[in-house]
Short mmCIF file of C-alpha atoms in Angstrom, two decimals:
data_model
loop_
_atom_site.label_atom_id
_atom_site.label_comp_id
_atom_site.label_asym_id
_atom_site.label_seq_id
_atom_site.Cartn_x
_atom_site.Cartn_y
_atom_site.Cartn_z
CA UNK A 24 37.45 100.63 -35.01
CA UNK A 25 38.73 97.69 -37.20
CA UNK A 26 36.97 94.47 -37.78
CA UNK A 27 34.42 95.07 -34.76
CA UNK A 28 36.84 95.68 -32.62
CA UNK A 29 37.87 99.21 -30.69
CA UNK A 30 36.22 102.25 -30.59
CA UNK A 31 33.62 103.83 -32.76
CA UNK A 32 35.07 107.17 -32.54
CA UNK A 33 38.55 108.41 -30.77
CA UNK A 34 36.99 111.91 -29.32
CA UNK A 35 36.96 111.61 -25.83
CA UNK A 36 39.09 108.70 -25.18
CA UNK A 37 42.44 109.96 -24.98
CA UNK A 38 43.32 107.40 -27.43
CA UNK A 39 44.59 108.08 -30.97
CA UNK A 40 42.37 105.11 -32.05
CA UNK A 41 44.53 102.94 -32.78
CA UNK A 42 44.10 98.94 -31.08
CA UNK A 43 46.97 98.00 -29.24
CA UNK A 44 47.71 95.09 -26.41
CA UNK A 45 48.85 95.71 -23.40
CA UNK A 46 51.46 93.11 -22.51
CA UNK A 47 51.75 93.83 -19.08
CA UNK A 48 48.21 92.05 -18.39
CA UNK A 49 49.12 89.12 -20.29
CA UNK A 50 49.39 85.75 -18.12
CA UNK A 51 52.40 83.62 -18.94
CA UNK A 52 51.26 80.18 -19.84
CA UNK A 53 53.76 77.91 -17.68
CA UNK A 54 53.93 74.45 -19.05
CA UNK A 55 51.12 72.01 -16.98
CA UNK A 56 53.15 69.80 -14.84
CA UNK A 57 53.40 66.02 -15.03
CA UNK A 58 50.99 64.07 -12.43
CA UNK A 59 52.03 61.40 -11.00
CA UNK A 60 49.92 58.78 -8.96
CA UNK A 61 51.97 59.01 -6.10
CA UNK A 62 51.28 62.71 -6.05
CA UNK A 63 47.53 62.57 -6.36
CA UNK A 64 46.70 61.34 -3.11
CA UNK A 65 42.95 61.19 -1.43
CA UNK A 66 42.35 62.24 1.35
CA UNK A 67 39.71 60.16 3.50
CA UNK A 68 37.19 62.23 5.93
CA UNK A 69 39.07 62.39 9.64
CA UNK A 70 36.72 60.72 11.77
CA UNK A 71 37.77 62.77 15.10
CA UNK A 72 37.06 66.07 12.96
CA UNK A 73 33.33 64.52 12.19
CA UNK A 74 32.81 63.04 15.77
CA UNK A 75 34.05 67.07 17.26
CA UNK A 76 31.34 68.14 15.10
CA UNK A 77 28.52 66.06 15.94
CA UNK A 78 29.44 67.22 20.03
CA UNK A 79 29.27 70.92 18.72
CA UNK A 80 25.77 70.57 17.58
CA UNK A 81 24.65 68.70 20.78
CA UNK A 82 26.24 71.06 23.01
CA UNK A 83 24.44 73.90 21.04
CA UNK A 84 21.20 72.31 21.18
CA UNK A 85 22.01 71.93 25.32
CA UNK A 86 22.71 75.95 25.32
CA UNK A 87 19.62 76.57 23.13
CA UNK A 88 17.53 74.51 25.58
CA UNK A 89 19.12 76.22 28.82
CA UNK A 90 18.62 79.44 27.83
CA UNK A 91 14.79 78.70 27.47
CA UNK A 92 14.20 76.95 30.36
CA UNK A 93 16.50 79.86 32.23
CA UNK A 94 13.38 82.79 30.71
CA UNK A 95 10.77 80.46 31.46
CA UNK A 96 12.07 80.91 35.58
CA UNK A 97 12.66 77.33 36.06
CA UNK A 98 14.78 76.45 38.68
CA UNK A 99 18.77 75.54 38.63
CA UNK A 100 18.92 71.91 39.35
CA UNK A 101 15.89 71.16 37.63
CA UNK A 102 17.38 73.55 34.33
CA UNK A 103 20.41 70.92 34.87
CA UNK A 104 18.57 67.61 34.81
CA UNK A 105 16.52 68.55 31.86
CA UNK A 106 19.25 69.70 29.93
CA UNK A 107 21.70 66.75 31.38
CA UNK A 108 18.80 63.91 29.71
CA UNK A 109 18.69 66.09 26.51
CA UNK A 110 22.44 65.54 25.88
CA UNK A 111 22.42 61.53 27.29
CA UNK A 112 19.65 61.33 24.26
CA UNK A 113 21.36 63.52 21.30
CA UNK A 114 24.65 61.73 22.16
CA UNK A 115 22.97 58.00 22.08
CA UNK A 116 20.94 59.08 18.84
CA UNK A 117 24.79 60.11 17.13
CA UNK A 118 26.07 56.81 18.45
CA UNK A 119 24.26 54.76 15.67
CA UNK A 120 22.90 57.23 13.39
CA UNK A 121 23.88 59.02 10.18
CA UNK A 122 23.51 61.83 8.71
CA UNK A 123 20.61 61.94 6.28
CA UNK A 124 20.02 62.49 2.86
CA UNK A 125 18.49 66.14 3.46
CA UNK A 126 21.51 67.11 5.94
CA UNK A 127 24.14 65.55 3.26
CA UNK A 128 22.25 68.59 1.27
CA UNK A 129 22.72 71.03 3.55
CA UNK A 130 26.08 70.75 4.16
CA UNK A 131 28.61 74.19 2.90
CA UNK A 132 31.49 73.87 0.92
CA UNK A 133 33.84 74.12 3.85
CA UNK A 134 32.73 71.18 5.64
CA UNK A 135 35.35 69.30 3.19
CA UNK A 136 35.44 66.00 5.61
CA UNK A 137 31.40 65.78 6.36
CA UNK A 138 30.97 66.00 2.13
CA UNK A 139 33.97 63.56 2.03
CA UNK A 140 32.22 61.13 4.76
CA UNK A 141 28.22 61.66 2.75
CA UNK A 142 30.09 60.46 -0.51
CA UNK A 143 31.91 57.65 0.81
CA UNK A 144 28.67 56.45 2.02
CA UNK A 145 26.68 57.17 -1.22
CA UNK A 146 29.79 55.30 -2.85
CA UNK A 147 29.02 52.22 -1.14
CA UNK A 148 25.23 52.58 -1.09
CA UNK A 149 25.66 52.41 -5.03
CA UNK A 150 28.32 49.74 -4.69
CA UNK A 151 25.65 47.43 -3.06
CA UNK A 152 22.79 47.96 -5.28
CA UNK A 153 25.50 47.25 -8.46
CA UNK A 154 26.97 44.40 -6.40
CA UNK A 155 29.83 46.15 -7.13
CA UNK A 156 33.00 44.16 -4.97
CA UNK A 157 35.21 45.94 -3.13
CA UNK A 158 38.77 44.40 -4.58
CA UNK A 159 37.04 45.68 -8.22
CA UNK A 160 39.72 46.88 -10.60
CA UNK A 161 38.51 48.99 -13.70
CA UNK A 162 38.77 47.75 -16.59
CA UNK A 163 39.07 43.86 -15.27
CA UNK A 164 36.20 42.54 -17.51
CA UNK A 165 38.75 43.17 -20.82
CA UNK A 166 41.48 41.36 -19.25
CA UNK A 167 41.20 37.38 -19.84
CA UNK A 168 43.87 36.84 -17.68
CA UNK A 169 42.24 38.44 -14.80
CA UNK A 170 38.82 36.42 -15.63
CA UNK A 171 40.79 32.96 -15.48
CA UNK A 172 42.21 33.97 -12.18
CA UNK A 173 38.88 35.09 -10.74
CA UNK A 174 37.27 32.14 -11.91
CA UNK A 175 40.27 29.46 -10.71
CA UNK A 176 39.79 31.64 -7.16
CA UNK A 177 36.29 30.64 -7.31
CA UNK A 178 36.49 27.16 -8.00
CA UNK A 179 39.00 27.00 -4.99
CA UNK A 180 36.69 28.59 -2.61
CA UNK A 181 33.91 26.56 -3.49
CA UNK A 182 35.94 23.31 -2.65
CA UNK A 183 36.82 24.83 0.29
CA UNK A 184 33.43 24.99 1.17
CA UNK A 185 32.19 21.77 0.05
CA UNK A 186 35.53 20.21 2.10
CA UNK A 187 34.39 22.17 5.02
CA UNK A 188 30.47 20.87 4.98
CA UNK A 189 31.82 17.49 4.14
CA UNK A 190 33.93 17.48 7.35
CA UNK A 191 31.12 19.05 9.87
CA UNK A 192 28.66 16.14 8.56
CA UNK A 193 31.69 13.59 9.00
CA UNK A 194 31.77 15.14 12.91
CA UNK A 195 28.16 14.78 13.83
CA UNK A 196 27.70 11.13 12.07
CA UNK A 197 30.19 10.10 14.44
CA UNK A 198 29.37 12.00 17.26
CA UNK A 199 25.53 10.44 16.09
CA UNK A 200 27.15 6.68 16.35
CA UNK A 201 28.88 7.02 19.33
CA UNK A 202 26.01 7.90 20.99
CA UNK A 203 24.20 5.33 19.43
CA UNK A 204 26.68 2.90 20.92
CA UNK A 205 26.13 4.19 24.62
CA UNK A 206 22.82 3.79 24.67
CA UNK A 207 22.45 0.83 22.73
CA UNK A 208 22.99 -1.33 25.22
CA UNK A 209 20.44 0.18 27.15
CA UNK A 210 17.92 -0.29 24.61
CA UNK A 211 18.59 -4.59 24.52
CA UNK A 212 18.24 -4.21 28.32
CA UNK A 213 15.07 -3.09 28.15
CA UNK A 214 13.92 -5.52 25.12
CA UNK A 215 14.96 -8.69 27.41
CA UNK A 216 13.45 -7.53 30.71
CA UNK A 217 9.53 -8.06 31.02
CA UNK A 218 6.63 -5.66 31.10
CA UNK A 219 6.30 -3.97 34.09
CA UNK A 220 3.68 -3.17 35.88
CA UNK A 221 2.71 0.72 35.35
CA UNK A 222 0.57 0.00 38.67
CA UNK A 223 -2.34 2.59 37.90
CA UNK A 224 -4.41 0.17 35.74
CA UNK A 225 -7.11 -2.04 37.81
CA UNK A 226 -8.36 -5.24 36.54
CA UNK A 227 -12.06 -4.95 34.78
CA UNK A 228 -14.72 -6.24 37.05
CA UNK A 229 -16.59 -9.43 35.74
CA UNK A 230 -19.95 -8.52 36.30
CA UNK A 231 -19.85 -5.53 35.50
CA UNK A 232 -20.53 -5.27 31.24
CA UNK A 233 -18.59 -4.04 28.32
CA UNK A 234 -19.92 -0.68 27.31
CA UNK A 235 -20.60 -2.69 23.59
CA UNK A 236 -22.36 -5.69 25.30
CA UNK A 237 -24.48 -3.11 27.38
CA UNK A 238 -28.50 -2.66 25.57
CA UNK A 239 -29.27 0.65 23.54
CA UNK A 240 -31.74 3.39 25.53
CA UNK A 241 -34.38 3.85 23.95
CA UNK A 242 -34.97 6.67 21.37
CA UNK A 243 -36.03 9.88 23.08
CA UNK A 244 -38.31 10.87 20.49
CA UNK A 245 -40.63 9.45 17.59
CA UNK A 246 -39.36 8.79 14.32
CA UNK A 247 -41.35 11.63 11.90
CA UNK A 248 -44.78 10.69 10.08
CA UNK A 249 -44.83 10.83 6.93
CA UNK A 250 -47.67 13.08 5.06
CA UNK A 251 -49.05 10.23 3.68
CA UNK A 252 -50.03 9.05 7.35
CA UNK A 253 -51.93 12.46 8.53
CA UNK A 254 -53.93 12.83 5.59
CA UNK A 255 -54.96 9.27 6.26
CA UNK A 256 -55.91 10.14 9.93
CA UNK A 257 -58.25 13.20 8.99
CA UNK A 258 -60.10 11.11 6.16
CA UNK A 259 -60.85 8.37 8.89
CA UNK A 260 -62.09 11.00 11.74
CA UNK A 261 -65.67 10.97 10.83
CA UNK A 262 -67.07 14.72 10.33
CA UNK A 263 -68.40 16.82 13.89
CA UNK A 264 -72.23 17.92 13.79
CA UNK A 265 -73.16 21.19 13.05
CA UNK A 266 -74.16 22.85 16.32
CA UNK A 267 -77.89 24.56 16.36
#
């Protein structure tokens, strides 16, 4: 043993206790070889692969299903319209939907295109909520050159905009005034001809009154005393006589 290293004691080992390498075991370290961009290359998640998947779990939910229904006794034909509406659903639920967060979790390491397709779609889920763009280039906020350009872009689309608003207001002011001038004519016809009669409204009778000119009913009931006025009414009653 030397330095920590070996064996306390050569009896037994068939050693003479000495520490030697064995070169035979010994990996040759090859120079790492140059990367080039061209050769790194990634690879997107094939969307056929994904959409065979997504039939093989419907079609195993169908067998699961049939092979229930076939213990329970059921019969054939109604075993094949139960199991034919279960697939019409699963297969218009995988039209729209995706896979969720805890089935992103569950996925193995072999399913190399369903973790490719969960991470593209975390990608842009974090791209939205950092209004991240998608032309982004790293590194483009240190580059004034690139600002200028971005900001010269900008200014361009903007006009563009402003140009574009400017000529769909232009469109319906004229399209406003022309129809103004089509009808306008219409509108001095009807200023020069006189009143017609609607025909509905009957002249007012003469002897019959205005409803103002006509007298006020009387009031259905008597204006309220005032206490003053039935305290003066029981003082004037003279007293009853006691009765014997």
């Amino acid at each position: 043993m030397y330095n920590g290293i070996g064996l306390q004691t050569a009896r037994g080992s068939g050693t003479n206790g000495y520490i030697q390498r064995n070169l035979s075991h010994v990996k040759p370290r090859d120079a790492p070889r140059p990367q080039t961009e061209e050769k790194v290359r990634h690879v997107e998640p094939d969307e056929k692969i994904l959409e065979h998947d997504r039939k093989r779990k419907v079609e195993i939910k169908c067998i699961e299903l049939q092979d229930e229904l076939e213990e329970q006794g059921l019969p054939d034909d109604q075993i094949e319209e139960r199991v034919s509406a279960l697939r019409k659903e699963l297969q218009a639920r995988n039209t729209y939907a995706r896979p969720s967060h805890q089935e992103a979790k569950n996925l193995r390491p072999s399913d190399t295109h369903a973790l490719g397709a969960a991470k593209r779609a975390e990608t842009a889920k974090m791209e939205r909520a950092l209004r991240i763009h998608s032309d982004y280039q790293e590194g483009e906020s240190f580059q004034p050159e690139f600002q200028e350009r971005r900001k010269l872009e900008r200014i361009e689309a903007r006009e563009r905009r402003q140009e574009e608003s400017r000529r769909r207001w232009e469109e319906r002011r004229e399209e406003r005034d022309s129809w103004r001038d089509e009808h306008g004519w219409r509108r001095e016809k009807e200023r020069d001809e006189p009143p017609r009669d609607s025909g509905w409204r009957r002249e007012r009778r003469e002897d019959v009154p205005r409803a103002d000119d006509r007298a006020a009913s009387p009031p259905r009931h008597a204006p309220p005393r005032s206490p003053g006025a039935f305290s003066s009414t029981r003082s004037a009653t003279p007293p009853s006589p006691p009765r014997r």
